PDB file of C-alpha atoms in Angstrom:
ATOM      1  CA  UNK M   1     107.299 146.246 171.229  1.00 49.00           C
ATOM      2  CA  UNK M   2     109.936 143.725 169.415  1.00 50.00           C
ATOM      3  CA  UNK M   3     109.751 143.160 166.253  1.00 49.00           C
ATOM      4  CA  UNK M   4     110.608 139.766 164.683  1.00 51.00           C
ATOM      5  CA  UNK M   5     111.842 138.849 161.386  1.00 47.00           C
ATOM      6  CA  UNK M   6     111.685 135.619 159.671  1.00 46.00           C
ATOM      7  CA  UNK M   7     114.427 134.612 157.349  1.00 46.00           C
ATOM      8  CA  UNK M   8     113.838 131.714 154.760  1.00 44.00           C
ATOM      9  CA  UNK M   9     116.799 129.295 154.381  1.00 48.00           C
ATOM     10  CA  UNK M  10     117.871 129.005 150.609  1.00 46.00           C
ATOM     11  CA  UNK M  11     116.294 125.646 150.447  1.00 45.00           C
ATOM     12  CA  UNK M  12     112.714 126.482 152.509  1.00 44.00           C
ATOM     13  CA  UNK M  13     109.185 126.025 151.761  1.00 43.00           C
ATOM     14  CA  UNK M  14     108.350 129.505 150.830  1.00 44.00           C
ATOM     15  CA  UNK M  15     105.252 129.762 148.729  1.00 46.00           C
ATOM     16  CA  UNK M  16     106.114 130.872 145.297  1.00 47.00           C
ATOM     17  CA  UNK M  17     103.651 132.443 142.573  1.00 46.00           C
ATOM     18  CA  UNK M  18     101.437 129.707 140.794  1.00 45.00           C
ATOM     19  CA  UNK M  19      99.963 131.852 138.992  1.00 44.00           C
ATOM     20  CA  UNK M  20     102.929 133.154 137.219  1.00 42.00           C
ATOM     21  CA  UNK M  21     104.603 129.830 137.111  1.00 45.00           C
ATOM     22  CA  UNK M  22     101.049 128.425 135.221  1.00 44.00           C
ATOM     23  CA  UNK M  23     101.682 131.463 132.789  1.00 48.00           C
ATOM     24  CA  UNK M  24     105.015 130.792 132.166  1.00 47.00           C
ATOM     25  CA  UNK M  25     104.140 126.845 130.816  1.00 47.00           C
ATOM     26  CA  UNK M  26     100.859 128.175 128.979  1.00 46.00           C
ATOM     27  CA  UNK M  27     103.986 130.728 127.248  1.00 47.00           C
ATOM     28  CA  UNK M  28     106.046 128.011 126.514  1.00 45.00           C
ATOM     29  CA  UNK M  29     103.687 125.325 125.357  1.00 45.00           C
ATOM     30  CA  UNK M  30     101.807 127.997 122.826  1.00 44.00           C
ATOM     31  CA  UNK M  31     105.069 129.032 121.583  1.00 45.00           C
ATOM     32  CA  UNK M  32     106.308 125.891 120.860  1.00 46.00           C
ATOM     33  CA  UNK M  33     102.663 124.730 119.562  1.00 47.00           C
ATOM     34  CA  UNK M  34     102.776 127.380 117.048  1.00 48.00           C
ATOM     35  CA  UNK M  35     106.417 126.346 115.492  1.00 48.00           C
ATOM     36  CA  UNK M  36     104.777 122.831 115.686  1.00 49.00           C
ATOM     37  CA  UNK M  37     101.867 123.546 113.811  1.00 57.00           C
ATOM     38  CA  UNK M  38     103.676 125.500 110.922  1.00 56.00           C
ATOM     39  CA  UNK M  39     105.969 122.685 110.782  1.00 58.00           C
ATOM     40  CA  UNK M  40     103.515 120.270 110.038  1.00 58.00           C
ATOM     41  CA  UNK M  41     101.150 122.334 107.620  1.00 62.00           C
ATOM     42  CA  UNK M  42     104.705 122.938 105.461  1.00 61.00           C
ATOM     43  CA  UNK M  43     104.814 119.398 105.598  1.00 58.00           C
ATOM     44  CA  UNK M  44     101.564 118.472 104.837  1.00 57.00           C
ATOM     45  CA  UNK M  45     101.612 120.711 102.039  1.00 57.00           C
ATOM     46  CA  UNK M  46     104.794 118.972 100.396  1.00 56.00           C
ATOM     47  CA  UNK M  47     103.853 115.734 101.039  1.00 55.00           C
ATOM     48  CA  UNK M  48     100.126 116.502  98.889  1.00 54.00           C
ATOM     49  CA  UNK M  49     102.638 118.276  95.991  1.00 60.00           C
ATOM     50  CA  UNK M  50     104.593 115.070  95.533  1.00 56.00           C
ATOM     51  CA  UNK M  51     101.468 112.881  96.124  1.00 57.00           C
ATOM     52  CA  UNK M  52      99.748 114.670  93.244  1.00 59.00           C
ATOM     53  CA  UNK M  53     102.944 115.027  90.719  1.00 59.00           C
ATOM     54  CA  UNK M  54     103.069 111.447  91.858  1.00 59.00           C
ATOM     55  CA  UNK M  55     100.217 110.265  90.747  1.00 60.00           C
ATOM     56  CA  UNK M  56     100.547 112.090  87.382  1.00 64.00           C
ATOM     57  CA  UNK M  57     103.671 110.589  86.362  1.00 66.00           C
ATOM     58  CA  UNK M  58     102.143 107.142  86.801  1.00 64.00           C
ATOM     59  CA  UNK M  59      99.239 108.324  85.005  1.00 67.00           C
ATOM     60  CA  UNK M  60     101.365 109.035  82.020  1.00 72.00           C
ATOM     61  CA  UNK M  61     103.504 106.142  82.222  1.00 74.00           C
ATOM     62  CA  UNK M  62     100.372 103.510  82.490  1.00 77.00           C
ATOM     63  CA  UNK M  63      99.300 105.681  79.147  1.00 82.00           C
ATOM     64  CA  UNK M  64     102.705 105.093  77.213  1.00 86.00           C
ATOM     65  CA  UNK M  65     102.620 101.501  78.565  1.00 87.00           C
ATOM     66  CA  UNK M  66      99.164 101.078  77.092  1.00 85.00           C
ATOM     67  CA  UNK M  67     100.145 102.372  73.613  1.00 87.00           C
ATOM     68  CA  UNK M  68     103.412 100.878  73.376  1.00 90.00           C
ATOM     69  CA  UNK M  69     101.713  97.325  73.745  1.00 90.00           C
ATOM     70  CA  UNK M  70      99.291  98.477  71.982  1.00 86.00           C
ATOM     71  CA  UNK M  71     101.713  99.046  68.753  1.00 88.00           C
ATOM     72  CA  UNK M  72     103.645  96.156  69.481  1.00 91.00           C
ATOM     73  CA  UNK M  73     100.391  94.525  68.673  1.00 88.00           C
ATOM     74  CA  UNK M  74      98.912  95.747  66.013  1.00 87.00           C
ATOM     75  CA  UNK M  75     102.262  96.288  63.964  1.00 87.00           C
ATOM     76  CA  UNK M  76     105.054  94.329  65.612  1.00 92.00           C
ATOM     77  CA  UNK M  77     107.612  95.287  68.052  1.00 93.00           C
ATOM     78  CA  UNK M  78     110.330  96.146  66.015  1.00 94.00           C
ATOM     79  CA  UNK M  79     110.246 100.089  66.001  1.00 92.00           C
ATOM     80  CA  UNK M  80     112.514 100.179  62.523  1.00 92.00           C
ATOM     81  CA  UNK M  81     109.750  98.528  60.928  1.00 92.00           C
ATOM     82  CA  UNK M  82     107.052 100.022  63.106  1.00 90.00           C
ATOM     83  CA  UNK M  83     107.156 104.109  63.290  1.00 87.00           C
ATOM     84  CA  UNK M  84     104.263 104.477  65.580  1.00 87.00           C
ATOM     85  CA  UNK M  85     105.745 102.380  68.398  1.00 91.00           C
ATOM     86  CA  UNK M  86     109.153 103.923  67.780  1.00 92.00           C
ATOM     87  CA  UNK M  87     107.356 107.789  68.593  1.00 90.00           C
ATOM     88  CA  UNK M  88     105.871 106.415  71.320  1.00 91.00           C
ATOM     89  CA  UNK M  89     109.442 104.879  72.680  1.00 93.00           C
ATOM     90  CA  UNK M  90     110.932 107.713  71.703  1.00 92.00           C
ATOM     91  CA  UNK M  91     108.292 110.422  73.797  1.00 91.00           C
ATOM     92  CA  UNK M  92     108.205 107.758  76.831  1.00 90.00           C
ATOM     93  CA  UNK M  93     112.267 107.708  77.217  1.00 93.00           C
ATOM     94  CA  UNK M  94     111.663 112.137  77.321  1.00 90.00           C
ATOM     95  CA  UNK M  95     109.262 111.634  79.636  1.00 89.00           C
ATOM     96  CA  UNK M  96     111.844 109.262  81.705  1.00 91.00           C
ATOM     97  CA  UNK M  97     110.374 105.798  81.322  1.00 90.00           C
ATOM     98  CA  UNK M  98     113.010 103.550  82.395  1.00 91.00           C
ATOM     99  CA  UNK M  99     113.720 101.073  79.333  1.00 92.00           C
ATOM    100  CA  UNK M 100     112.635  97.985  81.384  1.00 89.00           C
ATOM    101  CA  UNK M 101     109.381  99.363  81.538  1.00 89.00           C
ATOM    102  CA  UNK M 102     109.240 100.035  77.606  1.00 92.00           C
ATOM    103  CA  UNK M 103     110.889  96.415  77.023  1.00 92.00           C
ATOM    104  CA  UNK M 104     108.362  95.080  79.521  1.00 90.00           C
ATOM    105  CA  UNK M 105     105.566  97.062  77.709  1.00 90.00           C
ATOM    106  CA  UNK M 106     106.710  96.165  73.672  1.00 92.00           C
ATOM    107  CA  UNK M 107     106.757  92.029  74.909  1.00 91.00           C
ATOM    108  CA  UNK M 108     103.003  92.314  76.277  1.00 89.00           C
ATOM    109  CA  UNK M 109     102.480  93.507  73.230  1.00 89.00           C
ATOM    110  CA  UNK M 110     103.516  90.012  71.622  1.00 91.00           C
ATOM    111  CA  UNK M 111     101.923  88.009  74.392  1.00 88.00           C
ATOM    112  CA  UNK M 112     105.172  87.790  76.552  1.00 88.00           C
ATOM    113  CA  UNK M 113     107.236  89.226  79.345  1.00 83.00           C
ATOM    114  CA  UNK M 114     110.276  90.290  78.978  1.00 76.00           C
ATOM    115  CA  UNK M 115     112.214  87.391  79.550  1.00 77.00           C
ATOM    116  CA  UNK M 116     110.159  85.493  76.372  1.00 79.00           C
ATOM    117  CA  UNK M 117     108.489  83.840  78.707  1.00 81.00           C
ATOM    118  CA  UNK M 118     104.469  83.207  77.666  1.00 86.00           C
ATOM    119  CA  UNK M 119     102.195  85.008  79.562  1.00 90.00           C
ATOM    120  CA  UNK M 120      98.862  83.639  80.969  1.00 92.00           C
ATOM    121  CA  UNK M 121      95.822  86.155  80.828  1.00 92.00           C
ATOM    122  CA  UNK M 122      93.619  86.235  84.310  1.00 96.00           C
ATOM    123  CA  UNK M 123      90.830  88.222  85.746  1.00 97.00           C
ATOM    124  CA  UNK M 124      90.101  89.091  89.777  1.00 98.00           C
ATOM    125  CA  UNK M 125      86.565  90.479  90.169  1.00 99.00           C
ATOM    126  CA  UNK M 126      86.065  92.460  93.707  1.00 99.00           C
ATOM    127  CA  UNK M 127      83.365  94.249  95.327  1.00 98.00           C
ATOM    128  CA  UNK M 128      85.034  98.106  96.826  1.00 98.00           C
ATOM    129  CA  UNK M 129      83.348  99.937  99.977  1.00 97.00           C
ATOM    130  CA  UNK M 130      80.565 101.638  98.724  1.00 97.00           C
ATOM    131  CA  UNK M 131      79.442  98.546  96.994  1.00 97.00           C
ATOM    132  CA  UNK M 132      81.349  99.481  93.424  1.00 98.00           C
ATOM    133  CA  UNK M 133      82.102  96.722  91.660  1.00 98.00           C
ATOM    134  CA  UNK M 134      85.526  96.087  89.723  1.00 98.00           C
ATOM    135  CA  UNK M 135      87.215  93.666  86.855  1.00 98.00           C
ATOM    136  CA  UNK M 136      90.868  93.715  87.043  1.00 98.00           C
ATOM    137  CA  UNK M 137      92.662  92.389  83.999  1.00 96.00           C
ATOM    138  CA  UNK M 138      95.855  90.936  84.375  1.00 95.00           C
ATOM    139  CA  UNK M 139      98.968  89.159  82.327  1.00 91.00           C
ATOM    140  CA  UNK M 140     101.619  87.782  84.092  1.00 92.00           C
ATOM    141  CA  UNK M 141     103.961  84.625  84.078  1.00 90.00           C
ATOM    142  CA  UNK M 142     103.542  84.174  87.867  1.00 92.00           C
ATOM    143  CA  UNK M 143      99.775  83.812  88.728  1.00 94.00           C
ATOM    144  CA  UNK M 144     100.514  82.435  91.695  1.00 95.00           C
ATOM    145  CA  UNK M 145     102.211  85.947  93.429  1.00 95.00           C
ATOM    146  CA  UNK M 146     100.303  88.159  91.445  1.00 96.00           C
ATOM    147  CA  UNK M 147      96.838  86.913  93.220  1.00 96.00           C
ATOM    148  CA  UNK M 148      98.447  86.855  96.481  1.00 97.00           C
ATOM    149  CA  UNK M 149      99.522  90.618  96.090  1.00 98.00           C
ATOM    150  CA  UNK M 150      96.635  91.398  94.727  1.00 98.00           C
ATOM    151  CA  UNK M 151      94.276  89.800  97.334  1.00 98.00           C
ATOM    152  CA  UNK M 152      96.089  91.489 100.132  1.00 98.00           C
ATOM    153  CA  UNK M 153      96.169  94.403  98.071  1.00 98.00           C
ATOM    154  CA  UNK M 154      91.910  94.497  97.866  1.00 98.00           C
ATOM    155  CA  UNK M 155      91.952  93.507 102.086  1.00 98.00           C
ATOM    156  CA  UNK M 156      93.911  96.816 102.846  1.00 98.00           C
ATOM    157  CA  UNK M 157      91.569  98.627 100.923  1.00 98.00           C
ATOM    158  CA  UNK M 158      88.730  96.753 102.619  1.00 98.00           C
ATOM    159  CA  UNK M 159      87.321  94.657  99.938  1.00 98.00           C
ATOM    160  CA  UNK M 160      86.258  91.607  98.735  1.00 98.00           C
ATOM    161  CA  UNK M 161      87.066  88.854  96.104  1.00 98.00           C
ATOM    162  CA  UNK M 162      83.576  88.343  95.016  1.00 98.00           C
ATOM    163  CA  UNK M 163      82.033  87.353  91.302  1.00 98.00           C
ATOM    164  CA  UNK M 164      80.989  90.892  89.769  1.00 98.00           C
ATOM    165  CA  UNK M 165      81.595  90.058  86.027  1.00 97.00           C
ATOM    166  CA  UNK M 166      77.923  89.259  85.540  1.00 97.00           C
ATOM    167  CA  UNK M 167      77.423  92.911  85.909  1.00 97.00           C
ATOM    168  CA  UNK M 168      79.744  94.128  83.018  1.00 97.00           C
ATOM    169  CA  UNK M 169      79.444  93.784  79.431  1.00 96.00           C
ATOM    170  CA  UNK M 170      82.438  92.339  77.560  1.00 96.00           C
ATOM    171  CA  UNK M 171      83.433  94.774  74.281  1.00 96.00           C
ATOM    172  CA  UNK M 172      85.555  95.966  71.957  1.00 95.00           C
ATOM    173  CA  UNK M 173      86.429  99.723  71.987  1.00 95.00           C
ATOM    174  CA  UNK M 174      88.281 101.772  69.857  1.00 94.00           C
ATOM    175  CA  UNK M 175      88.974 105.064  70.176  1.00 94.00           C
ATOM    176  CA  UNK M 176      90.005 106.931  66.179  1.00 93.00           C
ATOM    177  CA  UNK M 177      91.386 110.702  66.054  1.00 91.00           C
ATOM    178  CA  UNK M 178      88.382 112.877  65.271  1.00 86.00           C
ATOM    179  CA  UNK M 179      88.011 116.664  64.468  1.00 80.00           C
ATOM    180  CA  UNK M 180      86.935 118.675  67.608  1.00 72.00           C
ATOM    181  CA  UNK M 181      85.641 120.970  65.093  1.00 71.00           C
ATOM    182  CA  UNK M 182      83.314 118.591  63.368  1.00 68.00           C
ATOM    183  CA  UNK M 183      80.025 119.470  62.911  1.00 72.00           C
ATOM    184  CA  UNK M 184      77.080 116.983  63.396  1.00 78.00           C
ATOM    185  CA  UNK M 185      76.015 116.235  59.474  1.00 79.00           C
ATOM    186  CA  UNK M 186      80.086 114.704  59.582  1.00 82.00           C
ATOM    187  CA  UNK M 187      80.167 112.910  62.419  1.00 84.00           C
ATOM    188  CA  UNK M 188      76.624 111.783  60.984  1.00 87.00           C
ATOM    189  CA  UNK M 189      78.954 110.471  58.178  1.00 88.00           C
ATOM    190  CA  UNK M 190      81.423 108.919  59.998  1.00 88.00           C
ATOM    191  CA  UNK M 191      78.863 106.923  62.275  1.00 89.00           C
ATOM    192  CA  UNK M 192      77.552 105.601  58.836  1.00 91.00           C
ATOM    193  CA  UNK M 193      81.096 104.330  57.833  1.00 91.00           C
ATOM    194  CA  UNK M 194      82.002 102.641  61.473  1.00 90.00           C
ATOM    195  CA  UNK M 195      78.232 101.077  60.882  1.00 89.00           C
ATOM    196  CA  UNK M 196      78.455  99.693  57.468  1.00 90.00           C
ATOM    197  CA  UNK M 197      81.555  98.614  58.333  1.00 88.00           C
ATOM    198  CA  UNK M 198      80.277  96.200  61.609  1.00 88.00           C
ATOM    199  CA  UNK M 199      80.000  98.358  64.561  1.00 91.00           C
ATOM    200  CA  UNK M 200      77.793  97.566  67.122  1.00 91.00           C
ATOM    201  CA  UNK M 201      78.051 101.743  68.511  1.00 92.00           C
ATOM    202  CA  UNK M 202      79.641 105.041  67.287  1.00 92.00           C
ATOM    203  CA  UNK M 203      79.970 107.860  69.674  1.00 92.00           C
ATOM    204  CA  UNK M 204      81.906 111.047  69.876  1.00 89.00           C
ATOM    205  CA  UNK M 205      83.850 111.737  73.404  1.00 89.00           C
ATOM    206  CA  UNK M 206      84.307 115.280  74.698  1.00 85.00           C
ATOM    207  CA  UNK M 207      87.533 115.506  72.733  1.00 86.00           C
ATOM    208  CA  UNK M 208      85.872 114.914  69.318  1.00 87.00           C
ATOM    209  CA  UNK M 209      87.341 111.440  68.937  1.00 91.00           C
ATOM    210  CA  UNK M 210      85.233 108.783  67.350  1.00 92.00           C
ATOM    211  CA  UNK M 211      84.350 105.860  69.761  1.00 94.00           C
ATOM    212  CA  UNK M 212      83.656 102.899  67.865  1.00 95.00           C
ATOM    213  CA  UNK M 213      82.152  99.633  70.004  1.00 95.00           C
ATOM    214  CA  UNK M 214      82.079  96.227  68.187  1.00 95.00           C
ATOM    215  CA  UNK M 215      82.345  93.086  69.645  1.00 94.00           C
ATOM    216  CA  UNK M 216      85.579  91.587  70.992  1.00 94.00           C
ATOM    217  CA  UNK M 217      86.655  89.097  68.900  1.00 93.00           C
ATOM    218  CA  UNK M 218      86.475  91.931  65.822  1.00 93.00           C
ATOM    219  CA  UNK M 219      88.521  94.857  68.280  1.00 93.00           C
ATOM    220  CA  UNK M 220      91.364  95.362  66.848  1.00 90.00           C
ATOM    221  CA  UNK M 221      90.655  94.350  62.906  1.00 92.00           C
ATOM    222  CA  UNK M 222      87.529  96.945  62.724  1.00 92.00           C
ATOM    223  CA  UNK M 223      89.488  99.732  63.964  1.00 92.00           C
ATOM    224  CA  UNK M 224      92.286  99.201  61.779  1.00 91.00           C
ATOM    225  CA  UNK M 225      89.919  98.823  58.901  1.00 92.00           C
ATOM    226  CA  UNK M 226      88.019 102.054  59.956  1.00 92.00           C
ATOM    227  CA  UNK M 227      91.590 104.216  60.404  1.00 91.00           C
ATOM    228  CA  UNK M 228      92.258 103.010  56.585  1.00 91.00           C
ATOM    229  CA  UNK M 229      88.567 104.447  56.083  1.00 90.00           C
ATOM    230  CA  UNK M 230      88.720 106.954  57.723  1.00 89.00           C
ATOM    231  CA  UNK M 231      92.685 108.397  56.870  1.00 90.00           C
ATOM    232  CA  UNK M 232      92.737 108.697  60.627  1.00 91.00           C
ATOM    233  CA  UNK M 233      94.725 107.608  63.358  1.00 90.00           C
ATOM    234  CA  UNK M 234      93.929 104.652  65.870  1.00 91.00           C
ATOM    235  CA  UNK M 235      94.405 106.402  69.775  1.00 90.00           C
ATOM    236  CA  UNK M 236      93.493 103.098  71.752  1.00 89.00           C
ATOM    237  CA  UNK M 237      91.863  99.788  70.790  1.00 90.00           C
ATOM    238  CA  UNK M 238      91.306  96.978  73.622  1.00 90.00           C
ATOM    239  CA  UNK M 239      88.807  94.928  74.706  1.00 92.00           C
ATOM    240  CA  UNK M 240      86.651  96.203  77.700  1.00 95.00           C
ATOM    241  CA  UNK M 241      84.144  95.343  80.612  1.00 96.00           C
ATOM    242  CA  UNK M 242      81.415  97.723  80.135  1.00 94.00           C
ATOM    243  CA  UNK M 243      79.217  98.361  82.544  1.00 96.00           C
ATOM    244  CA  UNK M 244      75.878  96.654  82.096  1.00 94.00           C
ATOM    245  CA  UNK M 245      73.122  98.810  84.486  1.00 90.00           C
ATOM    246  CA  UNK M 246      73.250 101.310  86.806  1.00 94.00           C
ATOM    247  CA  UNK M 247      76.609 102.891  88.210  1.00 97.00           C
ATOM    248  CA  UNK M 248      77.325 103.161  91.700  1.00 98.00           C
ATOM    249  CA  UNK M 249      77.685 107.113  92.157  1.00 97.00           C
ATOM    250  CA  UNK M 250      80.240 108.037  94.649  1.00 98.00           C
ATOM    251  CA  UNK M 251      79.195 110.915  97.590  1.00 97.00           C
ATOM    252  CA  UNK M 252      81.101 109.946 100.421  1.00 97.00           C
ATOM    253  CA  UNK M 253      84.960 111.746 100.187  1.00 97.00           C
ATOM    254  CA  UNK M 254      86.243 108.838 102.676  1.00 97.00           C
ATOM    255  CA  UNK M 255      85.262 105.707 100.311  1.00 98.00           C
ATOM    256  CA  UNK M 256      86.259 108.032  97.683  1.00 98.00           C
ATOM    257  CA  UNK M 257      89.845 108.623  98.969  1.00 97.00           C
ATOM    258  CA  UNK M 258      90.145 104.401  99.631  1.00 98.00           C
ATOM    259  CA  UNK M 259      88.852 104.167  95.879  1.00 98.00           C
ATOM    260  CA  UNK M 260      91.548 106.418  94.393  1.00 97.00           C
ATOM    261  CA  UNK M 261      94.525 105.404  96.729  1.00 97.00           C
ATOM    262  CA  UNK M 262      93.303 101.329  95.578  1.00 98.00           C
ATOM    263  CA  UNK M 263      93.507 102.175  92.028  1.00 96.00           C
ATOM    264  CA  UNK M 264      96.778 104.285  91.886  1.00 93.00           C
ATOM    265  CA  UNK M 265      98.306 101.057  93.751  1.00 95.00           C
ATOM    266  CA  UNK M 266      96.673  98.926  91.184  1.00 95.00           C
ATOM    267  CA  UNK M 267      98.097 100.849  87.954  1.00 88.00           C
ATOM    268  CA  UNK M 268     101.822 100.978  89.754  1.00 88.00           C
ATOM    269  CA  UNK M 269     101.288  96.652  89.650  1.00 91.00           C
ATOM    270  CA  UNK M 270     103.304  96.045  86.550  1.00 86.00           C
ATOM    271  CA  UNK M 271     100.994  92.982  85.849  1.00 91.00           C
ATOM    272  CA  UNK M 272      97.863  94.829  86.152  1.00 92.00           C
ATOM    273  CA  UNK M 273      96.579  95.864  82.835  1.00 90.00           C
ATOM    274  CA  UNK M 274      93.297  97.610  83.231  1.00 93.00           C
ATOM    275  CA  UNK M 275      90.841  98.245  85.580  1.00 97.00           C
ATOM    276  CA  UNK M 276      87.090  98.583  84.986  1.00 98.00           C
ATOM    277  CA  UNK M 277      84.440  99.636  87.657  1.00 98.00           C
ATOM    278  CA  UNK M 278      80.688 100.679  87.333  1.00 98.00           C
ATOM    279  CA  UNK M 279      81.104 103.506  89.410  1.00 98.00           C
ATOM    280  CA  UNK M 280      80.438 107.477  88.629  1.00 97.00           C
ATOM    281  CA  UNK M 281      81.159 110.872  90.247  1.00 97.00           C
ATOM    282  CA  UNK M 282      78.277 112.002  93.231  1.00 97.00           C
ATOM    283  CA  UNK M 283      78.874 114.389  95.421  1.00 97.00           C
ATOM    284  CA  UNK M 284      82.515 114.182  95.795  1.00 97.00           C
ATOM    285  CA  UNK M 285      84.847 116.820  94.707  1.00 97.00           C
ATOM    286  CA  UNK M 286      85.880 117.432  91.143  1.00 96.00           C
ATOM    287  CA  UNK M 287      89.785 116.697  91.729  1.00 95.00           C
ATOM    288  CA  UNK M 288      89.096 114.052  93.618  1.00 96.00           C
ATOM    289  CA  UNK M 289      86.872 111.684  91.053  1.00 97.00           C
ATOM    290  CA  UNK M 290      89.471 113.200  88.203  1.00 94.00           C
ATOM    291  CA  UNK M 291      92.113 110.797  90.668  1.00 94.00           C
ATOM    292  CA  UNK M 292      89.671 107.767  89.652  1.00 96.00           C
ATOM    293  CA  UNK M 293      89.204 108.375  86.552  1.00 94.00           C
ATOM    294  CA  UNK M 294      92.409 109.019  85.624  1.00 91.00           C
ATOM    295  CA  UNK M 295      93.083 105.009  87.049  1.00 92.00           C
ATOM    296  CA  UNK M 296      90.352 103.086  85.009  1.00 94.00           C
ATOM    297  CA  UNK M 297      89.924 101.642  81.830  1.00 89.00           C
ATOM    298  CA  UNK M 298      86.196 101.941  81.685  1.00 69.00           C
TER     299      UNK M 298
END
């Protein structure tokens, strides 16, 4: 009996072994998945870091803006005649404020930019997914471009120019240093002060500050009459849109995140000088509402 053999050519049609061949690309693709994957968490993970110390340093720089204007105000904007506006200058250049920013900051202060040029004083009123409504107060020498940033500004974040002032309060807050240690019978004595003297409200926030509320036209006299009072220092004094009923609590993290990311780009608008919303923390989490809160005025 003859026995035949078969030889292949180099280039025949030989079966091979799917199965290891379908092993082989399930190696490589997990392999390569898993460098992938790390990649992108490390990523991910820097990208939040700078997003957060981000957000802080505008945080801080809206607050020096705020008191630097607020200085200029009250007691001029020369700082060698004005001691409080030079320690603020002086702790915002530490904190790397660039100088335009502090010149731009001092002028608002005396109703002007930078330039000398008057500035005219606007509101935009818009409605936010879920329904939270928001009073934007602005001061700029070009209303023309600041409302068409701002507009497209409110359509990427999917909302509306829409009336919402009727649901806001206009007032006058001031905010004097208090003792956190104070105990009620003296803040009972300080409330009779801010009273006598015209308040309209005296409240104590979680710091131990005195909140005084009075109405807007008497803002910033009443406060300085009250730090004279008082021998205390004035922290903030503006005029404010208080919310008039109930606030709009937020429990959905996705509106939430659209909220925060809409108000960081609102405080990094050099024109933009507060924000007010009727709006309160729900469900969402604790670091995120801190975000929002961190952004408004009121």
């Amino acid at each position: 009996m003859s026995t035949r053999v078969f030889v292949f050519p180099s280039r025949s049609f030989a079966p091979r072994s799917t199965a290891f061949a379908i092993c082989a690309q399930c190696r490589r693709s997990f392999a390569s998945s898993a460098v992938l994957n790390s990649g992108h968490n490390r990523w991910s993970k820097i990208r939040h870091e700078k997003g957060a110390a981000d957000a802080k340093k505008n945080t801080q720089r809206s607050g020096f803006a705020k008191n630097l204007t607020l200085w200029s105000r009250l007691y001029g904007p020369d700082p060698s005649l004005n001691s409080r506006l030079a320690a603020v200058i002086a702790a915002a250049k530490k904190a790397g404020m660039p100088k335009a920013n502090i010149d731009i900051a001092i002028a608002r202060g005396q109703g002007k930019s930078s330039s000398g040029v008057g500035l005219e004083a606007m509101t935009l009123e818009v409605m936010i997914p879920p329904a939270v409504a928001m009073v934007i107060e602005i001061e700029t020498d070009n209303k023309q471009r600041v409302l068409q940033d701002l507009r497209s500004l409110v359509k990427k974040h999917r909302g509306t120019v829409t009336p919402t002032a009727f649901l806001f309060n206009r007032l006058g807050r001031s905010v004097l240093k208090g003792e956190p240690e104070a105990d009620e019978e003296k803040f009972d004595d300080v409330m009779m002060i801010a009273v006598d003297a015209g308040a309209e409200d005296v409240q104590q926030d979680k710091s131990g500050n005195v909140v005084v509320w009075t109405q807007p036209h008497e803002t910033h006299q009443k406060a300085q009459d009250l730090s004279r009072e008082l021998q205390t220092e004035i922290i903030s004094s503006e005029i404010v849109w208080s919310p008039s009923g109930d606030k709009v609590k937020l429990d959905d993290e996705e509106a939430a995140t659209n909220i925060a990311a809409f108000l960081t780009a609102l405080q990094e608008y050099p024109d933009v000088q507060g924000v007010y919303a009727n709006t309160e923390k729900g469900k969402i989490t604790e670091a995120l509402w801190q975000t929002i809160e961190d952004n408004l005025d009121a």
